Amino acid sequence: MTSVAARTDASFQEVELHGHTVGYQSMGDGPLLILLHGITSTSDAWRDVMPRLAERYTVIAPDLLGHGRSAKPKGDYSLGAFAAGVRDLLAVLGFERGTVVGHSLGGGIAMQFSYLFPEYVERMALISSGGLGREVHPLLRAAALPGSEWVLPLLAREWSVSAGDAVRNVAAKLGLTAGPDLAEFARGYASLVEEGATEAFLDTLRSVIGPEGQKVSALDRLYLADQIPTLFIWGDSDPVIPVEHGRRAHEIVAHSRYVEIEGSGHWPMLDAPDRIVQELTEFMEETEPFQWSLETVRDRLRRGPQPAPEAIAAGTT
């Protein structure tokens, strides 16, 4: 595998892709880990786990287009476009294959990336991932409603300048408690005051979420992930995406690993960074990289999804 020069300290760099600036953090040396953040977030969401992961691995964490320090152009913010952007970033940096780790929206992108570009994927880890069920936090459903583009800038300014008590009162009504969930929600919504950020957020959000909840689902194709070493990690107190989504996905993907972190919310890598580092490291060290072949994929598509073992045992198939 060719790569950019090894680094011992996290560094933020920029590249030009299709005429747009894409920023990313890079750290470490060794097998490649690609860390994909969630909506309104940035590569800084991985700040507590990157240094330790970089002791063993090369870690690349981009600011996805429309987020953070990357460009916020008008354009395509679908999961497919994000997945293609990740592919293009890896190509420009000289990486051929790696393990993709996605949080929230980043989990949906990771699944789309693995589906569209399996030759780039050695393993897949999904943390509090979107795309595995319909339910999602009411605040995100409300943001998908027509007219929210007029309200969001006001909300963003409120989150960015309000005193702590005012923010906590609003958050309590939304089911958010003090800690990483509240802090990251506040950080994300405050970022929408940046030029072009609200438009990019809404384009991204509305591509995956509607007033009734998540409208993009990977469940019908998730069975294909049983070819790839797959890890699901969820906080059992996630207020944004229910933990039941992770449990059900684990049932669908044969041989997948499932980790549920007690007391953790939507950002386990901030709630329990030591546990996340441990689980990702064990996952990397104890599984063999997926080897893509067209023949294997063709055979799996022809066979289609297989009934779960419990369904066979119960005689329900």
PDB file of C-alpha atoms in Angstrom:
ATOM      1  CA  MET A   1       0.000   0.000   0.000  1.00  0.00           C
ATOM      2  CA  THR A   2       1.323   3.424  -0.885  1.00  0.00           C
ATOM      3  CA  SER A   3       0.561   6.299   1.438  1.00  0.00           C
ATOM      4  CA  VAL A   4       1.497   9.812   2.385  1.00  0.00           C
ATOM      5  CA  ALA A   5       4.485  10.099   4.718  1.00  0.00           C
ATOM      6  CA  ALA A   6       3.960   8.748   8.233  1.00  0.00           C
ATOM      7  CA  ARG A   7       3.228  11.340  10.899  1.00  0.00           C
ATOM      8  CA  THR A   8       3.598  11.229  14.651  1.00  0.00           C
ATOM      9  CA  ASP A   9       1.327  14.190  15.432  1.00  0.00           C
ATOM     10  CA  ALA A  10      -2.204  14.952  14.285  1.00  0.00           C
ATOM     11  CA  SER A  11      -2.108  17.535  11.532  1.00  0.00           C
ATOM     12  CA  PHE A  12      -4.802  19.263   9.549  1.00  0.00           C
ATOM     13  CA  GLN A  13      -4.173  19.434   5.837  1.00  0.00           C
ATOM     14  CA  GLU A  14      -6.112  20.321   2.720  1.00  0.00           C
ATOM     15  CA  VAL A  15      -6.398  18.965  -0.798  1.00  0.00           C
ATOM     16  CA  GLU A  16      -8.338  20.120  -3.817  1.00  0.00           C
ATOM     17  CA  LEU A  17     -10.946  17.675  -5.149  1.00  0.00           C
ATOM     18  CA  HIS A  18     -13.026  18.632  -8.174  1.00  0.00           C
ATOM     19  CA  GLY A  19     -12.267  22.295  -7.507  1.00  0.00           C
ATOM     20  CA  HIS A  20     -13.298  22.194  -3.833  1.00  0.00           C
ATOM     21  CA  THR A  21     -11.148  22.288  -0.711  1.00  0.00           C
ATOM     22  CA  VAL A  22     -11.360  19.144   1.444  1.00  0.00           C
ATOM     23  CA  GLY A  23      -9.698  19.210   4.841  1.00  0.00           C
ATOM     24  CA  TYR A  24      -8.574  16.173   6.779  1.00  0.00           C
ATOM     25  CA  GLN A  25      -6.571  15.157   9.821  1.00  0.00           C
ATOM     26  CA  SER A  26      -3.845  12.568   9.439  1.00  0.00           C
ATOM     27  CA  MET A  27      -1.866  10.754  12.098  1.00  0.00           C
ATOM     28  CA  GLY A  28       0.231   7.649  12.648  1.00  0.00           C
ATOM     29  CA  ASP A  29       1.549   4.812  10.521  1.00  0.00           C
ATOM     30  CA  GLY A  30       0.461   1.262   9.736  1.00  0.00           C
ATOM     31  CA  PRO A  31      -2.792  -0.237   8.402  1.00  0.00           C
ATOM     32  CA  LEU A  32      -5.290   2.423   7.354  1.00  0.00           C
ATOM     33  CA  LEU A  33      -8.281   3.522   9.446  1.00  0.00           C
ATOM     34  CA  ILE A  34     -10.730   6.004   7.854  1.00  0.00           C
ATOM     35  CA  LEU A  35     -12.878   7.847  10.424  1.00  0.00           C
ATOM     36  CA  LEU A  36     -16.101   9.443   9.135  1.00  0.00           C
ATOM     37  CA  HIS A  37     -17.996  11.889  11.344  1.00  0.00           C
ATOM     38  CA  GLY A  38     -21.722  12.638  11.577  1.00  0.00           C
ATOM     39  CA  ILE A  39     -23.921  15.500  10.427  1.00  0.00           C
ATOM     40  CA  THR A  40     -22.942  19.037  11.599  1.00  0.00           C
ATOM     41  CA  SER A  41     -19.805  17.461  13.077  1.00  0.00           C
ATOM     42  CA  THR A  42     -16.159  17.473  11.961  1.00  0.00           C
ATOM     43  CA  SER A  43     -13.048  15.334  12.186  1.00  0.00           C
ATOM     44  CA  ASP A  44     -12.620  16.782  15.699  1.00  0.00           C
ATOM     45  CA  ALA A  45     -15.301  14.335  16.865  1.00  0.00           C
ATOM     46  CA  TRP A  46     -12.475  11.749  16.902  1.00  0.00           C
ATOM     47  CA  ARG A  47     -10.118  13.911  18.967  1.00  0.00           C
ATOM     48  CA  ASP A  48     -10.109  11.616  22.001  1.00  0.00           C
ATOM     49  CA  VAL A  49      -9.374   8.396  20.089  1.00  0.00           C
ATOM     50  CA  MET A  50      -7.144   9.455  17.178  1.00  0.00           C
ATOM     51  CA  PRO A  51      -3.843   9.762  19.074  1.00  0.00           C
ATOM     52  CA  ARG A  52      -4.114   6.303  20.607  1.00  0.00           C
ATOM     53  CA  LEU A  53      -5.293   4.639  17.409  1.00  0.00           C
ATOM     54  CA  ALA A  54      -2.370   6.295  15.628  1.00  0.00           C
ATOM     55  CA  GLU A  55       0.041   4.353  17.836  1.00  0.00           C
ATOM     56  CA  ARG A  56      -0.757   1.305  15.672  1.00  0.00           C
ATOM     57  CA  TYR A  57      -2.451   2.612  12.544  1.00  0.00           C
ATOM     58  CA  THR A  58      -2.503   5.338   9.940  1.00  0.00           C
ATOM     59  CA  VAL A  59      -5.619   7.343  10.765  1.00  0.00           C
ATOM     60  CA  ILE A  60      -7.311   9.639   8.238  1.00  0.00           C
ATOM     61  CA  ALA A  61     -10.280  11.705   9.410  1.00  0.00           C
ATOM     62  CA  PRO A  62     -11.762  14.102   6.842  1.00  0.00           C
ATOM     63  CA  ASP A  63     -14.048  17.042   7.338  1.00  0.00           C
ATOM     64  CA  LEU A  64     -16.753  15.883   4.968  1.00  0.00           C
ATOM     65  CA  LEU A  65     -17.746  18.307   2.229  1.00  0.00           C
ATOM     66  CA  GLY A  66     -20.188  20.858   3.652  1.00  0.00           C
ATOM     67  CA  HIS A  67     -18.757  20.448   7.155  1.00  0.00           C
ATOM     68  CA  GLY A  68     -16.058  22.028   9.260  1.00  0.00           C
ATOM     69  CA  ARG A  69     -13.095  23.434   7.368  1.00  0.00           C
ATOM     70  CA  SER A  70     -14.000  21.808   4.046  1.00  0.00           C
ATOM     71  CA  ALA A  71     -15.769  23.692   1.271  1.00  0.00           C
ATOM     72  CA  LYS A  72     -19.543  24.102   1.372  1.00  0.00           C
ATOM     73  CA  PRO A  73     -20.575  24.300  -2.267  1.00  0.00           C
ATOM     74  CA  LYS A  74     -24.052  23.983  -3.661  1.00  0.00           C
ATOM     75  CA  GLY A  75     -24.327  20.479  -5.020  1.00  0.00           C
ATOM     76  CA  ASP A  76     -24.927  16.831  -4.287  1.00  0.00           C
ATOM     77  CA  TYR A  77     -24.935  15.855  -0.620  1.00  0.00           C
ATOM     78  CA  SER A  78     -26.300  12.346  -0.990  1.00  0.00           C
ATOM     79  CA  LEU A  79     -24.709   9.315   0.642  1.00  0.00           C
ATOM     80  CA  GLY A  80     -23.421   8.225  -2.753  1.00  0.00           C
ATOM     81  CA  ALA A  81     -21.731  11.582  -3.330  1.00  0.00           C
ATOM     82  CA  PHE A  82     -20.105  11.470   0.099  1.00  0.00           C
ATOM     83  CA  ALA A  83     -18.912   7.888  -0.525  1.00  0.00           C
ATOM     84  CA  ALA A  84     -17.394   8.923  -3.867  1.00  0.00           C
ATOM     85  CA  GLY A  85     -15.694  11.833  -2.126  1.00  0.00           C
ATOM     86  CA  VAL A  86     -14.100   9.473   0.396  1.00  0.00           C
ATOM     87  CA  ARG A  87     -12.914   7.254  -2.459  1.00  0.00           C
ATOM     88  CA  ASP A  88     -11.421  10.235  -4.266  1.00  0.00           C
ATOM     89  CA  LEU A  89      -9.677  11.506  -1.129  1.00  0.00           C
ATOM     90  CA  LEU A  90      -8.050   8.123  -0.537  1.00  0.00           C
ATOM     91  CA  ALA A  91      -6.975   7.971  -4.174  1.00  0.00           C
ATOM     92  CA  VAL A  92      -5.367  11.423  -4.038  1.00  0.00           C
ATOM     93  CA  LEU A  93      -3.557  10.556  -0.801  1.00  0.00           C
ATOM     94  CA  GLY A  94      -2.292   7.320  -2.308  1.00  0.00           C
ATOM     95  CA  PHE A  95      -4.188   4.785  -0.204  1.00  0.00           C
ATOM     96  CA  GLU A  96      -5.533   1.613  -1.751  1.00  0.00           C
ATOM     97  CA  ARG A  97      -7.475  -0.154   1.019  1.00  0.00           C
ATOM     98  CA  GLY A  98      -8.410   0.303   4.651  1.00  0.00           C
ATOM     99  CA  THR A  99     -10.919  -0.132   7.461  1.00  0.00           C
ATOM    100  CA  VAL A 100     -13.768   2.366   7.330  1.00  0.00           C
ATOM    101  CA  VAL A 101     -15.311   3.586  10.602  1.00  0.00           C
ATOM    102  CA  GLY A 102     -18.457   5.700  10.500  1.00  0.00           C
ATOM    103  CA  HIS A 103     -20.401   7.527  13.211  1.00  0.00           C
ATOM    104  CA  SER A 104     -24.077   8.507  12.748  1.00  0.00           C
ATOM    105  CA  LEU A 105     -24.346   9.956   9.198  1.00  0.00           C
ATOM    106  CA  GLY A 106     -20.786   8.727   8.740  1.00  0.00           C
ATOM    107  CA  GLY A 107     -22.050   5.205   9.334  1.00  0.00           C
ATOM    108  CA  GLY A 108     -24.467   5.550   6.447  1.00  0.00           C
ATOM    109  CA  ILE A 109     -21.610   6.847   4.304  1.00  0.00           C
ATOM    110  CA  ALA A 110     -19.411   3.933   5.414  1.00  0.00           C
ATOM    111  CA  MET A 111     -22.085   1.430   4.348  1.00  0.00           C
ATOM    112  CA  GLN A 112     -22.558   3.174   1.010  1.00  0.00           C
ATOM    113  CA  PHE A 113     -18.779   3.290   0.525  1.00  0.00           C
ATOM    114  CA  SER A 114     -18.493  -0.432   1.262  1.00  0.00           C
ATOM    115  CA  TYR A 115     -21.336  -1.206  -1.134  1.00  0.00           C
ATOM    116  CA  LEU A 116     -20.109   0.960  -4.016  1.00  0.00           C
ATOM    117  CA  PHE A 117     -16.347   0.522  -3.601  1.00  0.00           C
ATOM    118  CA  PRO A 118     -15.794  -2.837  -1.852  1.00  0.00           C
ATOM    119  CA  GLU A 119     -12.315  -3.147  -3.316  1.00  0.00           C
ATOM    120  CA  TYR A 120     -11.255  -0.278  -1.010  1.00  0.00           C
ATOM    121  CA  VAL A 121     -12.676  -1.882   2.156  1.00  0.00           C
ATOM    122  CA  GLU A 122     -10.939  -4.309   4.500  1.00  0.00           C
ATOM    123  CA  ARG A 123     -13.353  -3.972   7.435  1.00  0.00           C
ATOM    124  CA  MET A 124     -16.319  -1.819   8.457  1.00  0.00           C
ATOM    125  CA  ALA A 125     -17.157  -0.435  11.912  1.00  0.00           C
ATOM    126  CA  LEU A 126     -20.411   1.435  12.515  1.00  0.00           C
ATOM    127  CA  ILE A 127     -20.876   3.580  15.625  1.00  0.00           C
ATOM    128  CA  SER A 128     -24.413   4.794  16.448  1.00  0.00           C
ATOM    129  CA  SER A 129     -25.019   4.579  12.726  1.00  0.00           C
ATOM    130  CA  GLY A 130     -27.752   6.055  10.615  1.00  0.00           C
ATOM    131  CA  GLY A 131     -29.423   4.072   7.852  1.00  0.00           C
ATOM    132  CA  LEU A 132     -30.443   1.076   9.953  1.00  0.00           C
ATOM    133  CA  GLY A 133     -33.991   2.024  10.910  1.00  0.00           C
ATOM    134  CA  ARG A 134     -36.589   4.768  10.647  1.00  0.00           C
ATOM    135  CA  GLU A 135     -36.513   6.329  14.118  1.00  0.00           C
ATOM    136  CA  VAL A 136     -34.341   9.388  14.723  1.00  0.00           C
ATOM    137  CA  HIS A 137     -34.307  12.338  17.135  1.00  0.00           C
ATOM    138  CA  PRO A 138     -37.305  14.731  16.697  1.00  0.00           C
ATOM    139  CA  LEU A 139     -34.973  17.714  16.307  1.00  0.00           C
ATOM    140  CA  LEU A 140     -33.571  16.238  13.094  1.00  0.00           C
ATOM    141  CA  ARG A 141     -37.040  15.401  11.786  1.00  0.00           C
ATOM    142  CA  ALA A 142     -38.142  18.976  12.485  1.00  0.00           C
ATOM    143  CA  ALA A 143     -35.106  20.358  10.670  1.00  0.00           C
ATOM    144  CA  ALA A 144     -36.179  18.424   7.561  1.00  0.00           C
ATOM    145  CA  LEU A 145     -39.522  20.260   7.421  1.00  0.00           C
ATOM    146  CA  PRO A 146     -40.172  22.904   4.750  1.00  0.00           C
ATOM    147  CA  GLY A 147     -39.325  26.358   6.042  1.00  0.00           C
ATOM    148  CA  SER A 148     -36.667  25.209   8.481  1.00  0.00           C
ATOM    149  CA  GLU A 149     -34.097  27.128   6.441  1.00  0.00           C
ATOM    150  CA  TRP A 150     -35.594  30.292   7.941  1.00  0.00           C
ATOM    151  CA  VAL A 151     -35.508  28.999  11.517  1.00  0.00           C
ATOM    152  CA  LEU A 152     -32.133  27.259  11.612  1.00  0.00           C
ATOM    153  CA  PRO A 153     -29.958  30.403  11.365  1.00  0.00           C
ATOM    154  CA  LEU A 154     -31.822  31.810  14.383  1.00  0.00           C
ATOM    155  CA  LEU A 155     -31.408  28.538  16.260  1.00  0.00           C
ATOM    156  CA  ALA A 156     -27.728  28.418  15.359  1.00  0.00           C
ATOM    157  CA  ARG A 157     -27.107  31.903  16.713  1.00  0.00           C
ATOM    158  CA  GLU A 158     -28.988  31.002  19.903  1.00  0.00           C
ATOM    159  CA  TRP A 159     -26.896  27.873  20.480  1.00  0.00           C
ATOM    160  CA  SER A 160     -23.684  29.776  19.816  1.00  0.00           C
ATOM    161  CA  VAL A 161     -24.295  32.736  22.145  1.00  0.00           C
ATOM    162  CA  SER A 162     -26.768  31.587  24.822  1.00  0.00           C
ATOM    163  CA  ALA A 163     -25.805  31.167  28.438  1.00  0.00           C
ATOM    164  CA  GLY A 164     -25.481  27.593  29.629  1.00  0.00           C
ATOM    165  CA  ASP A 165     -28.771  27.492  31.557  1.00  0.00           C
ATOM    166  CA  ALA A 166     -30.839  28.540  28.538  1.00  0.00           C
ATOM    167  CA  VAL A 167     -29.255  25.909  26.355  1.00  0.00           C
ATOM    168  CA  ARG A 168     -29.667  23.247  29.047  1.00  0.00           C
ATOM    169  CA  ASN A 169     -33.375  24.068  29.419  1.00  0.00           C
ATOM    170  CA  VAL A 170     -33.979  23.633  25.705  1.00  0.00           C
ATOM    171  CA  ALA A 171     -31.876  20.493  25.629  1.00  0.00           C
ATOM    172  CA  ALA A 172     -33.782  18.931  28.523  1.00  0.00           C
ATOM    173  CA  LYS A 173     -37.019  19.272  26.574  1.00  0.00           C
ATOM    174  CA  LEU A 174     -35.327  17.455  23.687  1.00  0.00           C
ATOM    175  CA  GLY A 175     -34.190  14.589  25.911  1.00  0.00           C
ATOM    176  CA  LEU A 176     -30.523  15.628  25.957  1.00  0.00           C
ATOM    177  CA  THR A 177     -28.551  15.632  29.190  1.00  0.00           C
ATOM    178  CA  ALA A 178     -25.329  17.338  30.186  1.00  0.00           C
ATOM    179  CA  GLY A 179     -22.261  15.700  28.707  1.00  0.00           C
ATOM    180  CA  PRO A 180     -20.976  14.904  25.219  1.00  0.00           C
ATOM    181  CA  ASP A 181     -24.453  14.632  23.647  1.00  0.00           C
ATOM    182  CA  LEU A 182     -25.415  18.150  24.703  1.00  0.00           C
ATOM    183  CA  ALA A 183     -21.980  19.593  23.966  1.00  0.00           C
ATOM    184  CA  GLU A 184     -21.806  18.075  20.483  1.00  0.00           C
ATOM    185  CA  PHE A 185     -25.366  19.100  19.610  1.00  0.00           C
ATOM    186  CA  ALA A 186     -24.530  22.646  20.681  1.00  0.00           C
ATOM    187  CA  ARG A 187     -21.240  22.611  18.793  1.00  0.00           C
ATOM    188  CA  GLY A 188     -22.893  21.302  15.652  1.00  0.00           C
ATOM    189  CA  TYR A 189     -25.799  23.715  15.593  1.00  0.00           C
ATOM    190  CA  ALA A 190     -23.571  26.655  16.433  1.00  0.00           C
ATOM    191  CA  SER A 191     -21.470  25.811  13.371  1.00  0.00           C
ATOM    192  CA  LEU A 192     -24.435  26.560  11.114  1.00  0.00           C
ATOM    193  CA  VAL A 193     -23.711  30.280  11.354  1.00  0.00           C
ATOM    194  CA  GLU A 194     -20.774  29.773   8.984  1.00  0.00           C
ATOM    195  CA  GLU A 195     -21.326  30.840   5.387  1.00  0.00           C
ATOM    196  CA  GLY A 196     -22.940  28.075   3.364  1.00  0.00           C
ATOM    197  CA  ALA A 197     -23.193  25.748   6.374  1.00  0.00           C
ATOM    198  CA  THR A 198     -26.967  25.914   6.811  1.00  0.00           C
ATOM    199  CA  GLU A 199     -27.615  25.165   3.148  1.00  0.00           C
ATOM    200  CA  ALA A 200     -25.145  22.261   3.162  1.00  0.00           C
ATOM    201  CA  PHE A 201     -26.664  20.905   6.378  1.00  0.00           C
ATOM    202  CA  LEU A 202     -30.191  20.992   4.993  1.00  0.00           C
ATOM    203  CA  ASP A 203     -29.166  19.407   1.696  1.00  0.00           C
ATOM    204  CA  THR A 204     -27.397  16.646   3.621  1.00  0.00           C
ATOM    205  CA  LEU A 205     -30.195  16.166   6.138  1.00  0.00           C
ATOM    206  CA  ARG A 206     -33.005  16.100   3.608  1.00  0.00           C
ATOM    207  CA  SER A 207     -31.172  13.513   1.528  1.00  0.00           C
ATOM    208  CA  VAL A 208     -31.475  11.005   4.389  1.00  0.00           C
ATOM    209  CA  ILE A 209     -34.220  12.259   6.758  1.00  0.00           C
ATOM    210  CA  GLY A 210     -37.802  13.402   6.258  1.00  0.00           C
ATOM    211  CA  PRO A 211     -40.524  14.579   8.660  1.00  0.00           C
ATOM    212  CA  GLU A 212     -41.386  10.939   9.420  1.00  0.00           C
ATOM    213  CA  GLY A 213     -37.812   9.906  10.177  1.00  0.00           C
ATOM    214  CA  GLN A 214     -34.931   8.320   8.288  1.00  0.00           C
ATOM    215  CA  LYS A 215     -35.881   7.689   4.678  1.00  0.00           C
ATOM    216  CA  VAL A 216     -32.701   5.962   3.510  1.00  0.00           C
ATOM    217  CA  SER A 217     -32.259   2.398   4.729  1.00  0.00           C
ATOM    218  CA  ALA A 218     -29.443  -0.080   4.194  1.00  0.00           C
ATOM    219  CA  LEU A 219     -31.395  -2.948   5.737  1.00  0.00           C
ATOM    220  CA  ASP A 220     -32.391  -4.532   2.427  1.00  0.00           C
ATOM    221  CA  ARG A 221     -28.735  -4.790   1.339  1.00  0.00           C
ATOM    222  CA  LEU A 222     -27.120  -5.185   4.720  1.00  0.00           C
ATOM    223  CA  TYR A 223     -26.849  -8.935   4.262  1.00  0.00           C
ATOM    224  CA  LEU A 224     -24.012  -8.255   1.807  1.00  0.00           C
ATOM    225  CA  ALA A 225     -21.931  -7.038   4.742  1.00  0.00           C
ATOM    226  CA  ASP A 226     -21.580 -10.601   5.982  1.00  0.00           C
ATOM    227  CA  GLN A 227     -18.670 -10.855   3.535  1.00  0.00           C
ATOM    228  CA  ILE A 228     -16.852  -8.026   5.337  1.00  0.00           C
ATOM    229  CA  PRO A 229     -15.656  -8.118   8.959  1.00  0.00           C
ATOM    230  CA  THR A 230     -18.231  -5.833  10.575  1.00  0.00           C
ATOM    231  CA  LEU A 231     -18.431  -4.221  14.016  1.00  0.00           C
ATOM    232  CA  PHE A 232     -21.433  -2.411  15.488  1.00  0.00           C
ATOM    233  CA  ILE A 233     -20.948  -0.137  18.514  1.00  0.00           C
ATOM    234  CA  TRP A 234     -23.808   1.625  20.263  1.00  0.00           C
ATOM    235  CA  GLY A 235     -24.435   3.504  23.476  1.00  0.00           C
ATOM    236  CA  ASP A 236     -27.378   2.016  25.339  1.00  0.00           C
ATOM    237  CA  SER A 237     -28.606   5.545  26.177  1.00  0.00           C
ATOM    238  CA  ASP A 238     -28.410   6.998  22.658  1.00  0.00           C
ATOM    239  CA  PRO A 239     -31.080   9.754  22.402  1.00  0.00           C
ATOM    240  CA  VAL A 240     -30.554  10.328  18.668  1.00  0.00           C
ATOM    241  CA  ILE A 241     -30.687   6.865  17.046  1.00  0.00           C
ATOM    242  CA  PRO A 242     -32.205   4.038  19.119  1.00  0.00           C
ATOM    243  CA  VAL A 243     -29.932   1.236  20.274  1.00  0.00           C
ATOM    244  CA  GLU A 244     -32.442  -1.244  18.831  1.00  0.00           C
ATOM    245  CA  HIS A 245     -31.147  -0.312  15.380  1.00  0.00           C
ATOM    246  CA  GLY A 246     -27.732  -1.691  16.263  1.00  0.00           C
ATOM    247  CA  ARG A 247     -29.155  -4.840  17.817  1.00  0.00           C
ATOM    248  CA  ARG A 248     -31.233  -5.606  14.741  1.00  0.00           C
ATOM    249  CA  ALA A 249     -28.328  -4.933  12.366  1.00  0.00           C
ATOM    250  CA  HIS A 250     -26.192  -7.362  14.346  1.00  0.00           C
ATOM    251  CA  GLU A 251     -28.850 -10.041  13.832  1.00  0.00           C
ATOM    252  CA  ILE A 252     -28.872  -9.452  10.085  1.00  0.00           C
ATOM    253  CA  VAL A 253     -25.104  -9.486   9.528  1.00  0.00           C
ATOM    254  CA  ALA A 254     -23.833 -12.981  10.145  1.00  0.00           C
ATOM    255  CA  HIS A 255     -20.591 -13.174  12.142  1.00  0.00           C
ATOM    256  CA  SER A 256     -20.639  -9.453  12.982  1.00  0.00           C
ATOM    257  CA  ARG A 257     -19.413  -8.157  16.320  1.00  0.00           C
ATOM    258  CA  TYR A 258     -21.705  -6.100  18.533  1.00  0.00           C
ATOM    259  CA  VAL A 259     -20.684  -3.859  21.419  1.00  0.00           C
ATOM    260  CA  GLU A 260     -23.148  -1.990  23.604  1.00  0.00           C
ATOM    261  CA  ILE A 261     -21.671   0.562  25.984  1.00  0.00           C
ATOM    262  CA  GLU A 262     -23.615   1.064  29.196  1.00  0.00           C
ATOM    263  CA  GLY A 263     -24.469   4.662  30.000  1.00  0.00           C
ATOM    264  CA  SER A 264     -23.120   5.994  26.699  1.00  0.00           C
ATOM    265  CA  GLY A 265     -25.109   8.303  24.448  1.00  0.00           C
ATOM    266  CA  HIS A 266     -24.814   9.143  20.760  1.00  0.00           C
ATOM    267  CA  TRP A 267     -21.064   9.889  20.850  1.00  0.00           C
ATOM    268  CA  PRO A 268     -19.444   6.788  22.402  1.00  0.00           C
ATOM    269  CA  MET A 269     -16.006   7.919  21.217  1.00  0.00           C
ATOM    270  CA  LEU A 270     -16.404  10.924  23.532  1.00  0.00           C
ATOM    271  CA  ASP A 271     -18.273   9.139  26.334  1.00  0.00           C
ATOM    272  CA  ALA A 272     -15.954   6.134  26.442  1.00  0.00           C
ATOM    273  CA  PRO A 273     -12.850   6.758  24.297  1.00  0.00           C
ATOM    274  CA  ASP A 274     -10.791   4.058  26.027  1.00  0.00           C
ATOM    275  CA  ARG A 275     -13.453   1.465  25.250  1.00  0.00           C
ATOM    276  CA  ILE A 276     -13.706   2.571  21.628  1.00  0.00           C
ATOM    277  CA  VAL A 277      -9.933   2.339  21.170  1.00  0.00           C
ATOM    278  CA  GLN A 278      -9.955  -1.102  22.763  1.00  0.00           C
ATOM    279  CA  GLU A 279     -12.812  -2.424  20.618  1.00  0.00           C
ATOM    280  CA  LEU A 280     -11.436  -1.027  17.358  1.00  0.00           C
ATOM    281  CA  THR A 281      -7.964  -2.352  18.124  1.00  0.00           C
ATOM    282  CA  GLU A 282      -9.255  -5.843  18.923  1.00  0.00           C
ATOM    283  CA  PHE A 283     -11.415  -5.758  15.806  1.00  0.00           C
ATOM    284  CA  MET A 284      -8.419  -4.848  13.658  1.00  0.00           C
ATOM    285  CA  GLU A 285      -6.090  -7.388  15.245  1.00  0.00           C
ATOM    286  CA  GLU A 286      -8.508 -10.331  15.428  1.00  0.00           C
ATOM    287  CA  THR A 287     -10.084 -10.214  11.947  1.00  0.00           C
ATOM    288  CA  GLU A 288      -8.660 -10.821   8.507  1.00  0.00           C
ATOM    289  CA  PRO A 289      -9.067  -8.097   5.856  1.00  0.00           C
ATOM    290  CA  PHE A 290     -11.872  -8.658   3.370  1.00  0.00           C
ATOM    291  CA  GLN A 291     -10.669  -9.747  -0.063  1.00  0.00           C
ATOM    292  CA  TRP A 292     -12.996  -8.517  -2.775  1.00  0.00           C
ATOM    293  CA  SER A 293     -13.772 -10.605  -5.830  1.00  0.00           C
ATOM    294  CA  LEU A 294     -16.463 -10.145  -8.450  1.00  0.00           C
ATOM    295  CA  GLU A 295     -17.255 -13.856  -8.384  1.00  0.00           C
ATOM    296  CA  THR A 296     -17.936 -13.815  -4.634  1.00  0.00           C
ATOM    297  CA  VAL A 297     -20.133 -10.737  -4.903  1.00  0.00           C
ATOM    298  CA  ARG A 298     -22.047 -12.205  -7.823  1.00  0.00           C
ATOM    299  CA  ASP A 299     -22.696 -15.423  -5.881  1.00  0.00           C
ATOM    300  CA  ARG A 300     -23.866 -13.516  -2.793  1.00  0.00           C
ATOM    301  CA  LEU A 301     -26.254 -11.379  -4.829  1.00  0.00           C
ATOM    302  CA  ARG A 302     -27.759 -14.443  -6.465  1.00  0.00           C
ATOM    303  CA  ARG A 303     -28.309 -16.147  -3.109  1.00  0.00           C
ATOM    304  CA  GLY A 304     -29.854 -13.029  -1.602  1.00  0.00           C
ATOM    305  CA  PRO A 305     -30.548 -12.526   2.106  1.00  0.00           C
ATOM    306  CA  GLN A 306     -30.566 -15.668   4.222  1.00  0.00           C
ATOM    307  CA  PRO A 307     -32.990 -16.242   7.120  1.00  0.00           C
ATOM    308  CA  ALA A 308     -31.607 -15.652  10.593  1.00  0.00           C
ATOM    309  CA  PRO A 309     -30.745 -18.822  12.552  1.00  0.00           C
ATOM    310  CA  GLU A 310     -33.438 -18.108  15.141  1.00  0.00           C
ATOM    311  CA  ALA A 311     -36.045 -17.881  12.379  1.00  0.00           C
ATOM    312  CA  ILE A 312     -34.982 -21.292  11.058  1.00  0.00           C
ATOM    313  CA  ALA A 313     -35.102 -22.781  14.539  1.00  0.00           C
ATOM    314  CA  ALA A 314     -38.579 -21.380  15.114  1.00  0.00           C
ATOM    315  CA  GLY A 315     -39.810 -22.721  11.783  1.00  0.00           C
ATOM    316  CA  THR A 316     -40.944 -19.308  10.587  1.00  0.00           C
ATOM    317  CA  THR A 317     -39.302 -19.406   7.160  1.00  0.00           C
TER     318      THR A 317
END
